Short mmCIF file of N, CA and C in Angstrom, two decimals:
data_model
loop_
_atom_site.label_atom_id
_atom_site.label_comp_id
_atom_site.label_asym_id
_atom_site.label_seq_id
_atom_site.Cartn_x
_atom_site.Cartn_y
_atom_site.Cartn_z
N ALA A 1 -5.74 -0.36 5.10
CA ALA A 1 -6.01 -1.02 6.37
C ALA A 1 -6.07 -0.02 7.51
N SER A 2 -5.45 1.15 7.37
CA SER A 2 -5.47 2.12 8.46
C SER A 2 -6.88 2.66 8.70
N ARG A 3 -7.77 2.52 7.75
CA ARG A 3 -9.15 2.99 7.94
C ARG A 3 -10.08 1.88 8.40
N ILE A 4 -9.60 0.66 8.46
CA ILE A 4 -10.41 -0.46 8.93
C ILE A 4 -10.42 -0.44 10.45
N LYS A 5 -11.60 -0.47 11.01
CA LYS A 5 -11.74 -0.47 12.46
C LYS A 5 -12.35 -1.79 12.89
N SER A 6 -11.81 -2.36 13.95
CA SER A 6 -12.33 -3.62 14.47
C SER A 6 -12.26 -3.56 15.99
N ARG A 7 -13.35 -3.89 16.64
CA ARG A 7 -13.35 -3.85 18.10
C ARG A 7 -12.47 -4.93 18.69
N LEU A 8 -12.15 -5.97 17.90
CA LEU A 8 -11.30 -7.06 18.40
C LEU A 8 -9.87 -6.98 17.86
N GLY A 9 -9.58 -5.97 17.06
CA GLY A 9 -8.23 -5.82 16.53
C GLY A 9 -8.08 -6.36 15.12
N LEU A 10 -6.97 -6.05 14.50
CA LEU A 10 -6.64 -6.51 13.15
C LEU A 10 -5.48 -7.50 13.24
N TYR A 11 -5.60 -8.62 12.55
CA TYR A 11 -4.59 -9.67 12.61
C TYR A 11 -4.26 -10.13 11.20
N GLY A 12 -3.05 -10.61 11.03
CA GLY A 12 -2.64 -11.14 9.73
C GLY A 12 -1.64 -12.25 9.89
N SER A 13 -1.43 -12.98 8.83
CA SER A 13 -0.39 -14.02 8.79
C SER A 13 0.37 -13.86 7.48
N LEU A 14 1.52 -14.49 7.42
CA LEU A 14 2.41 -14.32 6.27
C LEU A 14 2.01 -15.17 5.08
N GLY A 15 2.22 -14.61 3.91
CA GLY A 15 2.11 -15.36 2.65
C GLY A 15 3.48 -15.36 1.99
N ASN A 16 3.59 -16.04 0.89
CA ASN A 16 4.89 -16.17 0.23
C ASN A 16 5.45 -14.83 -0.25
N HIS A 17 4.61 -13.90 -0.64
CA HIS A 17 5.12 -12.63 -1.17
C HIS A 17 5.77 -11.76 -0.09
N GLU A 18 5.38 -11.93 1.17
CA GLU A 18 6.05 -11.20 2.24
C GLU A 18 7.51 -11.62 2.36
N TYR A 19 7.78 -12.89 2.08
CA TYR A 19 9.16 -13.38 2.12
C TYR A 19 9.94 -12.82 0.94
N TYR A 20 9.29 -12.74 -0.22
CA TYR A 20 9.97 -12.18 -1.40
C TYR A 20 10.29 -10.70 -1.19
N TYR A 21 9.35 -10.00 -0.58
CA TYR A 21 9.49 -8.56 -0.33
C TYR A 21 10.56 -8.29 0.73
N GLY A 22 10.68 -9.23 1.66
CA GLY A 22 11.59 -9.09 2.80
C GLY A 22 10.79 -9.08 4.08
N LEU A 23 11.07 -10.03 4.97
CA LEU A 23 10.26 -10.17 6.18
C LEU A 23 10.28 -8.92 7.05
N ASP A 24 11.45 -8.28 7.19
CA ASP A 24 11.52 -7.08 8.03
C ASP A 24 10.67 -5.96 7.46
N LYS A 25 10.75 -5.76 6.13
CA LYS A 25 9.94 -4.71 5.50
C LYS A 25 8.45 -5.05 5.60
N ALA A 26 8.12 -6.31 5.37
CA ALA A 26 6.71 -6.72 5.44
C ALA A 26 6.18 -6.54 6.86
N ALA A 27 6.96 -6.95 7.86
CA ALA A 27 6.52 -6.79 9.25
C ALA A 27 6.33 -5.32 9.58
N GLY A 28 7.18 -4.46 9.03
CA GLY A 28 7.03 -3.01 9.22
C GLY A 28 5.72 -2.50 8.63
N CYS A 29 5.34 -3.03 7.48
CA CYS A 29 4.06 -2.63 6.86
C CYS A 29 2.88 -3.06 7.72
N TYR A 30 2.91 -4.31 8.21
CA TYR A 30 1.85 -4.78 9.09
C TYR A 30 1.72 -3.85 10.29
N LYS A 31 2.86 -3.56 10.92
CA LYS A 31 2.86 -2.71 12.11
C LYS A 31 2.33 -1.31 11.79
N ALA A 32 2.76 -0.73 10.68
CA ALA A 32 2.32 0.62 10.30
C ALA A 32 0.81 0.69 10.11
N PHE A 33 0.21 -0.40 9.68
CA PHE A 33 -1.24 -0.43 9.47
C PHE A 33 -2.01 -0.92 10.69
N GLY A 34 -1.29 -1.19 11.77
CA GLY A 34 -1.96 -1.62 13.00
C GLY A 34 -2.41 -3.07 12.97
N ILE A 35 -1.75 -3.90 12.16
CA ILE A 35 -2.11 -5.31 12.05
C ILE A 35 -1.14 -6.13 12.88
N LYS A 36 -1.67 -6.92 13.81
CA LYS A 36 -0.86 -7.82 14.63
C LYS A 36 -0.52 -9.04 13.79
N LEU A 37 0.74 -9.25 13.53
CA LEU A 37 1.21 -10.37 12.72
C LEU A 37 1.34 -11.60 13.60
N LEU A 38 0.66 -12.68 13.20
CA LEU A 38 0.74 -13.95 13.91
C LEU A 38 1.55 -14.93 13.06
N LYS A 39 2.75 -15.23 13.51
CA LYS A 39 3.64 -16.14 12.77
C LYS A 39 3.86 -17.38 13.62
N ASN A 40 3.11 -18.43 13.31
CA ASN A 40 3.15 -19.68 14.05
C ASN A 40 2.83 -19.45 15.53
N GLU A 41 1.87 -18.56 15.75
CA GLU A 41 1.43 -18.24 17.10
C GLU A 41 -0.05 -17.86 17.06
N SER A 42 -0.59 -17.61 18.24
CA SER A 42 -2.01 -17.29 18.27
C SER A 42 -2.29 -16.16 19.25
N ALA A 43 -3.52 -15.68 19.17
CA ALA A 43 -4.00 -14.63 20.06
C ALA A 43 -5.42 -14.98 20.47
N LEU A 44 -5.76 -14.64 21.70
CA LEU A 44 -7.13 -14.79 22.15
C LEU A 44 -7.89 -13.56 21.66
N VAL A 45 -8.94 -13.80 20.86
CA VAL A 45 -9.70 -12.73 20.26
C VAL A 45 -11.17 -12.95 20.62
N GLY A 46 -11.66 -12.21 21.59
CA GLY A 46 -13.04 -12.41 22.03
C GLY A 46 -13.22 -13.81 22.57
N ASP A 47 -14.18 -14.53 22.03
CA ASP A 47 -14.49 -15.88 22.51
C ASP A 47 -13.79 -16.98 21.71
N PHE A 48 -12.85 -16.62 20.88
CA PHE A 48 -12.15 -17.65 20.11
C PHE A 48 -10.66 -17.38 20.07
N ARG A 49 -9.95 -18.35 19.58
CA ARG A 49 -8.50 -18.26 19.43
C ARG A 49 -8.21 -18.12 17.95
N LEU A 50 -7.29 -17.24 17.61
CA LEU A 50 -6.88 -17.01 16.22
C LEU A 50 -5.42 -17.41 16.10
N THR A 51 -5.14 -18.36 15.21
CA THR A 51 -3.77 -18.84 15.01
C THR A 51 -3.34 -18.51 13.59
N GLY A 52 -2.16 -17.93 13.46
CA GLY A 52 -1.59 -17.63 12.15
C GLY A 52 -0.37 -18.48 11.90
N LEU A 53 -0.37 -19.17 10.77
CA LEU A 53 0.79 -19.96 10.38
C LEU A 53 1.69 -19.12 9.49
N GLY A 54 2.98 -19.40 9.53
CA GLY A 54 3.88 -18.82 8.54
C GLY A 54 3.58 -19.45 7.20
N ASP A 55 4.17 -18.95 6.14
CA ASP A 55 3.93 -19.53 4.83
C ASP A 55 4.54 -20.93 4.80
N ILE A 56 3.70 -21.94 4.69
CA ILE A 56 4.10 -23.34 4.87
C ILE A 56 5.23 -23.75 3.92
N HIS A 57 5.09 -23.50 2.64
CA HIS A 57 6.12 -23.94 1.70
C HIS A 57 7.40 -23.13 1.82
N THR A 58 7.29 -21.83 1.98
CA THR A 58 8.48 -20.99 2.07
C THR A 58 9.29 -21.32 3.32
N GLU A 59 8.60 -21.65 4.41
CA GLU A 59 9.29 -22.01 5.66
C GLU A 59 9.64 -23.49 5.72
N HIS A 60 9.29 -24.23 4.66
CA HIS A 60 9.56 -25.67 4.60
C HIS A 60 8.94 -26.41 5.80
N MET A 61 7.73 -26.01 6.16
CA MET A 61 7.03 -26.65 7.27
C MET A 61 6.48 -28.00 6.82
N THR A 62 6.58 -28.98 7.69
CA THR A 62 6.01 -30.30 7.44
C THR A 62 4.62 -30.36 8.06
N GLU A 63 3.91 -31.43 7.76
CA GLU A 63 2.60 -31.62 8.40
C GLU A 63 2.77 -31.69 9.92
N GLY A 64 3.84 -32.34 10.38
CA GLY A 64 4.12 -32.42 11.81
C GLY A 64 4.37 -31.05 12.42
N ASP A 65 5.07 -30.18 11.69
CA ASP A 65 5.31 -28.81 12.17
C ASP A 65 3.99 -28.08 12.37
N VAL A 66 3.09 -28.21 11.41
CA VAL A 66 1.79 -27.53 11.48
C VAL A 66 1.00 -28.06 12.67
N VAL A 67 0.98 -29.37 12.86
CA VAL A 67 0.25 -29.95 13.99
C VAL A 67 0.85 -29.46 15.31
N ARG A 68 2.17 -29.38 15.40
CA ARG A 68 2.81 -28.89 16.63
C ARG A 68 2.40 -27.45 16.93
N VAL A 69 2.34 -26.60 15.90
CA VAL A 69 1.90 -25.21 16.12
C VAL A 69 0.46 -25.20 16.63
N LEU A 70 -0.40 -26.00 16.01
CA LEU A 70 -1.81 -26.03 16.42
C LEU A 70 -1.95 -26.55 17.85
N GLU A 71 -1.22 -27.64 18.18
CA GLU A 71 -1.30 -28.21 19.53
C GLU A 71 -0.74 -27.25 20.57
N HIS A 72 0.35 -26.58 20.24
CA HIS A 72 0.97 -25.64 21.18
C HIS A 72 0.04 -24.47 21.49
N ASN A 73 -0.80 -24.10 20.54
CA ASN A 73 -1.68 -22.94 20.71
C ASN A 73 -3.11 -23.32 21.08
N ARG A 74 -3.35 -24.58 21.38
CA ARG A 74 -4.69 -25.04 21.74
C ARG A 74 -4.99 -24.65 23.20
N ASN A 75 -6.20 -24.18 23.44
CA ASN A 75 -6.56 -23.85 24.82
C ASN A 75 -8.03 -24.11 25.12
N GLY A 76 -8.70 -24.88 24.30
CA GLY A 76 -10.10 -25.20 24.54
C GLY A 76 -11.07 -24.24 23.88
N LYS A 77 -10.60 -23.12 23.38
CA LYS A 77 -11.46 -22.17 22.67
C LYS A 77 -11.60 -22.59 21.22
N PHE A 78 -12.70 -22.19 20.61
CA PHE A 78 -12.86 -22.40 19.17
C PHE A 78 -11.71 -21.70 18.46
N THR A 79 -11.07 -22.37 17.51
CA THR A 79 -9.88 -21.83 16.87
C THR A 79 -10.09 -21.59 15.39
N ILE A 80 -9.73 -20.37 14.98
CA ILE A 80 -9.69 -20.00 13.57
C ILE A 80 -8.22 -19.94 13.18
N VAL A 81 -7.90 -20.54 12.04
CA VAL A 81 -6.52 -20.60 11.58
C VAL A 81 -6.39 -19.83 10.28
N MET A 82 -5.36 -18.99 10.20
CA MET A 82 -4.99 -18.32 8.95
C MET A 82 -3.77 -19.05 8.42
N SER A 83 -3.92 -19.68 7.26
CA SER A 83 -2.83 -20.41 6.64
C SER A 83 -2.83 -20.03 5.16
N HIS A 84 -1.86 -19.25 4.75
CA HIS A 84 -1.89 -18.70 3.39
C HIS A 84 -2.07 -19.77 2.34
N GLN A 85 -1.31 -20.85 2.43
CA GLN A 85 -1.41 -21.89 1.40
C GLN A 85 -2.41 -22.97 1.81
N PRO A 86 -3.30 -23.36 0.90
CA PRO A 86 -4.32 -24.35 1.22
C PRO A 86 -3.77 -25.79 1.12
N VAL A 87 -2.93 -26.12 2.09
CA VAL A 87 -2.31 -27.45 2.11
C VAL A 87 -2.47 -28.06 3.50
N PHE A 88 -2.28 -29.38 3.56
CA PHE A 88 -2.34 -30.15 4.81
C PHE A 88 -3.72 -30.11 5.45
N TYR A 89 -4.75 -29.90 4.66
CA TYR A 89 -6.10 -29.77 5.22
C TYR A 89 -6.55 -31.04 5.94
N LYS A 90 -6.29 -32.20 5.38
CA LYS A 90 -6.73 -33.44 6.04
C LYS A 90 -6.00 -33.62 7.37
N THR A 91 -4.74 -33.26 7.42
CA THR A 91 -3.97 -33.37 8.65
C THR A 91 -4.49 -32.38 9.70
N ILE A 92 -4.81 -31.17 9.29
CA ILE A 92 -5.35 -30.17 10.21
C ILE A 92 -6.69 -30.65 10.75
N ALA A 93 -7.55 -31.17 9.88
CA ALA A 93 -8.86 -31.66 10.31
C ALA A 93 -8.74 -32.83 11.27
N ALA A 94 -7.72 -33.67 11.09
CA ALA A 94 -7.51 -34.81 11.98
C ALA A 94 -6.99 -34.34 13.35
N ALA A 95 -6.36 -33.17 13.40
CA ALA A 95 -5.78 -32.66 14.64
C ALA A 95 -6.79 -31.96 15.53
N GLY A 96 -7.97 -31.62 15.02
CA GLY A 96 -8.96 -30.93 15.83
C GLY A 96 -10.05 -30.33 14.97
N ASP A 97 -10.89 -29.52 15.61
CA ASP A 97 -11.98 -28.85 14.91
C ASP A 97 -11.57 -27.39 14.68
N TYR A 98 -11.40 -27.02 13.42
CA TYR A 98 -10.89 -25.71 13.08
C TYR A 98 -11.71 -25.07 11.97
N LEU A 99 -11.65 -23.75 11.93
CA LEU A 99 -12.10 -22.97 10.78
C LEU A 99 -10.83 -22.37 10.20
N VAL A 100 -10.53 -22.71 8.96
CA VAL A 100 -9.26 -22.31 8.35
C VAL A 100 -9.52 -21.44 7.13
N PHE A 101 -8.81 -20.32 7.05
CA PHE A 101 -8.87 -19.44 5.90
C PHE A 101 -7.54 -19.45 5.18
N SER A 102 -7.59 -19.63 3.86
CA SER A 102 -6.39 -19.64 3.03
C SER A 102 -6.62 -18.80 1.79
N GLY A 103 -5.56 -18.61 1.06
CA GLY A 103 -5.61 -17.90 -0.21
C GLY A 103 -4.62 -18.54 -1.16
N HIS A 104 -3.66 -17.82 -1.61
CA HIS A 104 -2.51 -18.24 -2.40
C HIS A 104 -2.82 -18.63 -3.84
N THR A 105 -3.92 -19.30 -4.10
CA THR A 105 -4.18 -19.81 -5.45
C THR A 105 -4.66 -18.73 -6.42
N HIS A 106 -5.17 -17.64 -5.91
CA HIS A 106 -5.74 -16.55 -6.72
C HIS A 106 -6.84 -17.06 -7.66
N ARG A 107 -7.33 -18.27 -7.37
CA ARG A 107 -8.33 -18.95 -8.21
C ARG A 107 -7.83 -19.07 -9.66
N GLY A 108 -6.51 -19.18 -9.78
CA GLY A 108 -5.90 -19.32 -11.10
C GLY A 108 -5.52 -18.00 -11.72
N GLN A 109 -6.13 -16.93 -11.32
CA GLN A 109 -5.92 -15.54 -11.75
C GLN A 109 -6.20 -15.28 -13.22
N ILE A 110 -5.59 -16.06 -14.12
CA ILE A 110 -5.77 -15.83 -15.55
C ILE A 110 -6.01 -17.19 -16.22
N PHE A 111 -7.13 -17.32 -16.90
CA PHE A 111 -7.38 -18.55 -17.65
C PHE A 111 -6.27 -18.71 -18.69
N PRO A 112 -5.66 -19.85 -18.87
CA PRO A 112 -5.95 -21.19 -18.37
C PRO A 112 -5.12 -21.60 -17.16
N PHE A 113 -4.48 -20.64 -16.44
CA PHE A 113 -3.66 -21.01 -15.27
C PHE A 113 -4.47 -21.74 -14.21
N ASN A 114 -5.80 -21.51 -14.18
CA ASN A 114 -6.62 -22.19 -13.19
C ASN A 114 -6.54 -23.71 -13.34
N ILE A 115 -6.35 -24.20 -14.55
CA ILE A 115 -6.24 -25.65 -14.78
C ILE A 115 -5.00 -26.18 -14.08
N PHE A 116 -3.88 -25.49 -14.23
CA PHE A 116 -2.62 -25.93 -13.62
C PHE A 116 -2.64 -25.73 -12.11
N THR A 117 -3.23 -24.65 -11.67
CA THR A 117 -3.29 -24.37 -10.23
C THR A 117 -4.09 -25.46 -9.52
N ARG A 118 -5.17 -25.92 -10.15
CA ARG A 118 -5.98 -27.01 -9.56
C ARG A 118 -5.18 -28.29 -9.43
N LEU A 119 -4.25 -28.53 -10.32
CA LEU A 119 -3.42 -29.74 -10.24
C LEU A 119 -2.53 -29.71 -8.99
N PHE A 120 -2.01 -28.54 -8.66
CA PHE A 120 -1.12 -28.42 -7.51
C PHE A 120 -1.87 -28.25 -6.19
N TYR A 121 -3.06 -27.67 -6.27
CA TYR A 121 -3.83 -27.38 -5.07
C TYR A 121 -5.24 -27.95 -5.21
N PRO A 122 -5.47 -29.17 -4.73
CA PRO A 122 -6.81 -29.76 -4.83
C PRO A 122 -7.87 -28.92 -4.11
N TYR A 123 -7.47 -28.22 -3.04
CA TYR A 123 -8.37 -27.29 -2.37
C TYR A 123 -8.08 -25.93 -2.99
N PHE A 124 -8.72 -25.69 -4.09
CA PHE A 124 -8.38 -24.60 -5.01
C PHE A 124 -9.11 -23.31 -4.73
N TYR A 125 -10.43 -23.43 -4.45
CA TYR A 125 -11.26 -22.25 -4.22
C TYR A 125 -12.58 -22.68 -3.59
N GLY A 126 -13.02 -21.91 -2.61
CA GLY A 126 -14.34 -22.15 -2.04
C GLY A 126 -14.29 -22.81 -0.68
N LEU A 127 -15.44 -23.34 -0.27
CA LEU A 127 -15.61 -23.94 1.04
C LEU A 127 -15.46 -25.46 0.96
N TYR A 128 -14.68 -26.00 1.87
CA TYR A 128 -14.47 -27.45 1.98
C TYR A 128 -14.72 -27.85 3.43
N ARG A 129 -15.36 -29.00 3.61
CA ARG A 129 -15.59 -29.53 4.96
C ARG A 129 -14.90 -30.89 5.07
N ILE A 130 -14.10 -31.01 6.11
CA ILE A 130 -13.41 -32.27 6.39
C ILE A 130 -13.60 -32.54 7.88
N ASN A 131 -14.14 -33.70 8.21
CA ASN A 131 -14.48 -34.04 9.58
C ASN A 131 -15.32 -32.90 10.16
N ASN A 132 -14.92 -32.34 11.31
CA ASN A 132 -15.67 -31.25 11.93
C ASN A 132 -15.04 -29.89 11.65
N SER A 133 -14.17 -29.83 10.67
CA SER A 133 -13.49 -28.58 10.33
C SER A 133 -14.02 -28.02 9.01
N ALA A 134 -13.92 -26.71 8.87
CA ALA A 134 -14.31 -26.03 7.64
C ALA A 134 -13.11 -25.23 7.14
N PHE A 135 -12.93 -25.24 5.83
CA PHE A 135 -11.80 -24.58 5.18
C PHE A 135 -12.33 -23.70 4.06
N TYR A 136 -11.88 -22.45 4.03
CA TYR A 136 -12.30 -21.57 2.95
C TYR A 136 -11.06 -21.02 2.25
N VAL A 137 -11.01 -21.24 0.94
CA VAL A 137 -9.92 -20.72 0.11
C VAL A 137 -10.49 -19.57 -0.71
N THR A 138 -9.97 -18.38 -0.48
CA THR A 138 -10.42 -17.20 -1.20
C THR A 138 -9.57 -16.95 -2.44
N SER A 139 -10.15 -16.31 -3.42
CA SER A 139 -9.38 -15.91 -4.60
C SER A 139 -8.55 -14.67 -4.30
N GLY A 140 -8.86 -13.99 -3.19
CA GLY A 140 -8.10 -12.83 -2.78
C GLY A 140 -8.31 -11.63 -3.69
N THR A 141 -7.51 -10.60 -3.47
CA THR A 141 -7.63 -9.38 -4.24
C THR A 141 -6.40 -9.08 -5.07
N GLY A 142 -5.30 -9.71 -4.73
CA GLY A 142 -4.04 -9.39 -5.40
C GLY A 142 -3.79 -10.20 -6.65
N SER A 143 -2.58 -10.09 -7.12
CA SER A 143 -2.18 -10.82 -8.32
C SER A 143 -0.69 -11.14 -8.21
N TRP A 144 -0.27 -12.09 -9.01
CA TRP A 144 1.16 -12.36 -9.17
C TRP A 144 1.46 -12.13 -10.63
N GLY A 145 2.66 -11.76 -10.94
CA GLY A 145 2.98 -11.49 -12.35
C GLY A 145 2.20 -10.31 -12.86
N PRO A 146 1.51 -10.48 -13.98
CA PRO A 146 0.78 -9.34 -14.55
C PRO A 146 -0.37 -8.91 -13.64
N PRO A 147 -0.58 -7.61 -13.50
CA PRO A 147 -1.64 -7.12 -12.61
C PRO A 147 -3.02 -7.18 -13.27
N LEU A 148 -3.46 -8.39 -13.61
CA LEU A 148 -4.79 -8.56 -14.18
C LEU A 148 -5.35 -9.91 -13.79
N ARG A 149 -6.68 -10.03 -13.91
CA ARG A 149 -7.37 -11.28 -13.62
C ARG A 149 -8.37 -11.51 -14.75
N TRP A 150 -8.51 -12.79 -15.14
CA TRP A 150 -9.49 -13.12 -16.16
C TRP A 150 -10.14 -14.44 -15.79
N LEU A 151 -11.45 -14.44 -15.65
CA LEU A 151 -12.25 -15.59 -15.23
C LEU A 151 -11.87 -16.08 -13.84
N ALA A 152 -11.35 -15.18 -13.02
CA ALA A 152 -11.00 -15.47 -11.62
C ALA A 152 -11.19 -14.19 -10.82
N PRO A 153 -12.45 -13.79 -10.60
CA PRO A 153 -12.71 -12.50 -9.95
C PRO A 153 -12.06 -12.39 -8.57
N ALA A 154 -11.63 -11.19 -8.25
CA ALA A 154 -11.11 -10.90 -6.92
C ALA A 154 -12.26 -10.89 -5.91
N GLU A 155 -11.93 -11.14 -4.65
CA GLU A 155 -12.98 -11.11 -3.64
C GLU A 155 -12.39 -10.77 -2.28
N ILE A 156 -13.22 -10.18 -1.47
CA ILE A 156 -12.95 -10.02 -0.05
C ILE A 156 -14.14 -10.68 0.65
N PRO A 157 -13.96 -11.93 1.08
CA PRO A 157 -15.11 -12.62 1.68
C PRO A 157 -15.46 -12.02 3.04
N VAL A 158 -16.72 -11.97 3.33
CA VAL A 158 -17.22 -11.55 4.64
C VAL A 158 -17.88 -12.77 5.26
N ILE A 159 -17.33 -13.21 6.36
CA ILE A 159 -17.81 -14.41 7.03
C ILE A 159 -18.43 -13.99 8.35
N THR A 160 -19.66 -14.40 8.59
CA THR A 160 -20.34 -14.10 9.84
C THR A 160 -20.44 -15.37 10.65
N LEU A 161 -19.85 -15.35 11.85
CA LEU A 161 -19.90 -16.50 12.74
C LEU A 161 -21.04 -16.31 13.74
N THR A 162 -21.81 -17.36 13.95
CA THR A 162 -22.88 -17.31 14.93
C THR A 162 -22.75 -18.53 15.83
N ALA A 163 -23.19 -18.38 17.06
CA ALA A 163 -23.14 -19.48 18.01
C ALA A 163 -24.15 -20.54 17.61
N ALA A 164 -23.80 -21.80 17.84
CA ALA A 164 -24.71 -22.90 17.57
C ALA A 164 -25.89 -22.82 18.53
N LYS A 165 -27.06 -23.22 18.03
CA LYS A 165 -28.26 -23.15 18.87
C LYS A 165 -28.46 -24.43 19.64
#
């Protein structure tokens, strides 16, 4: 990440593994790489607002907690949300118009885990549209357990936003 350059800055939000590693150590890593950590807060980034949620399950956040974070950080700008776990999507879509990026599922990582992962996470992988919101769940680049992937390729999605005509 130290070689990644962005004119608008680098931002991140917490996932469950940062809690396992230790929040202080994880926050130190973010800082060392020049990444602004957004934990249930937001930043004005160019013409939009970027909101980062803490890891929903690890922090025991309810749907109401998530809505309160979104409402507290609303300011009329288009809002992009980083939420590690792909949960509460219908509630988020009912709360406003958002573009949400998630991961966590690793797209199952190793067949046949994808079957079980889909049972727990209906928004498992790819693009989902609910009301006027869009949600993208990436397979990510990392792994849990064994450092391998089978039938669940790693990815770093590149999303280009353009103004509506």
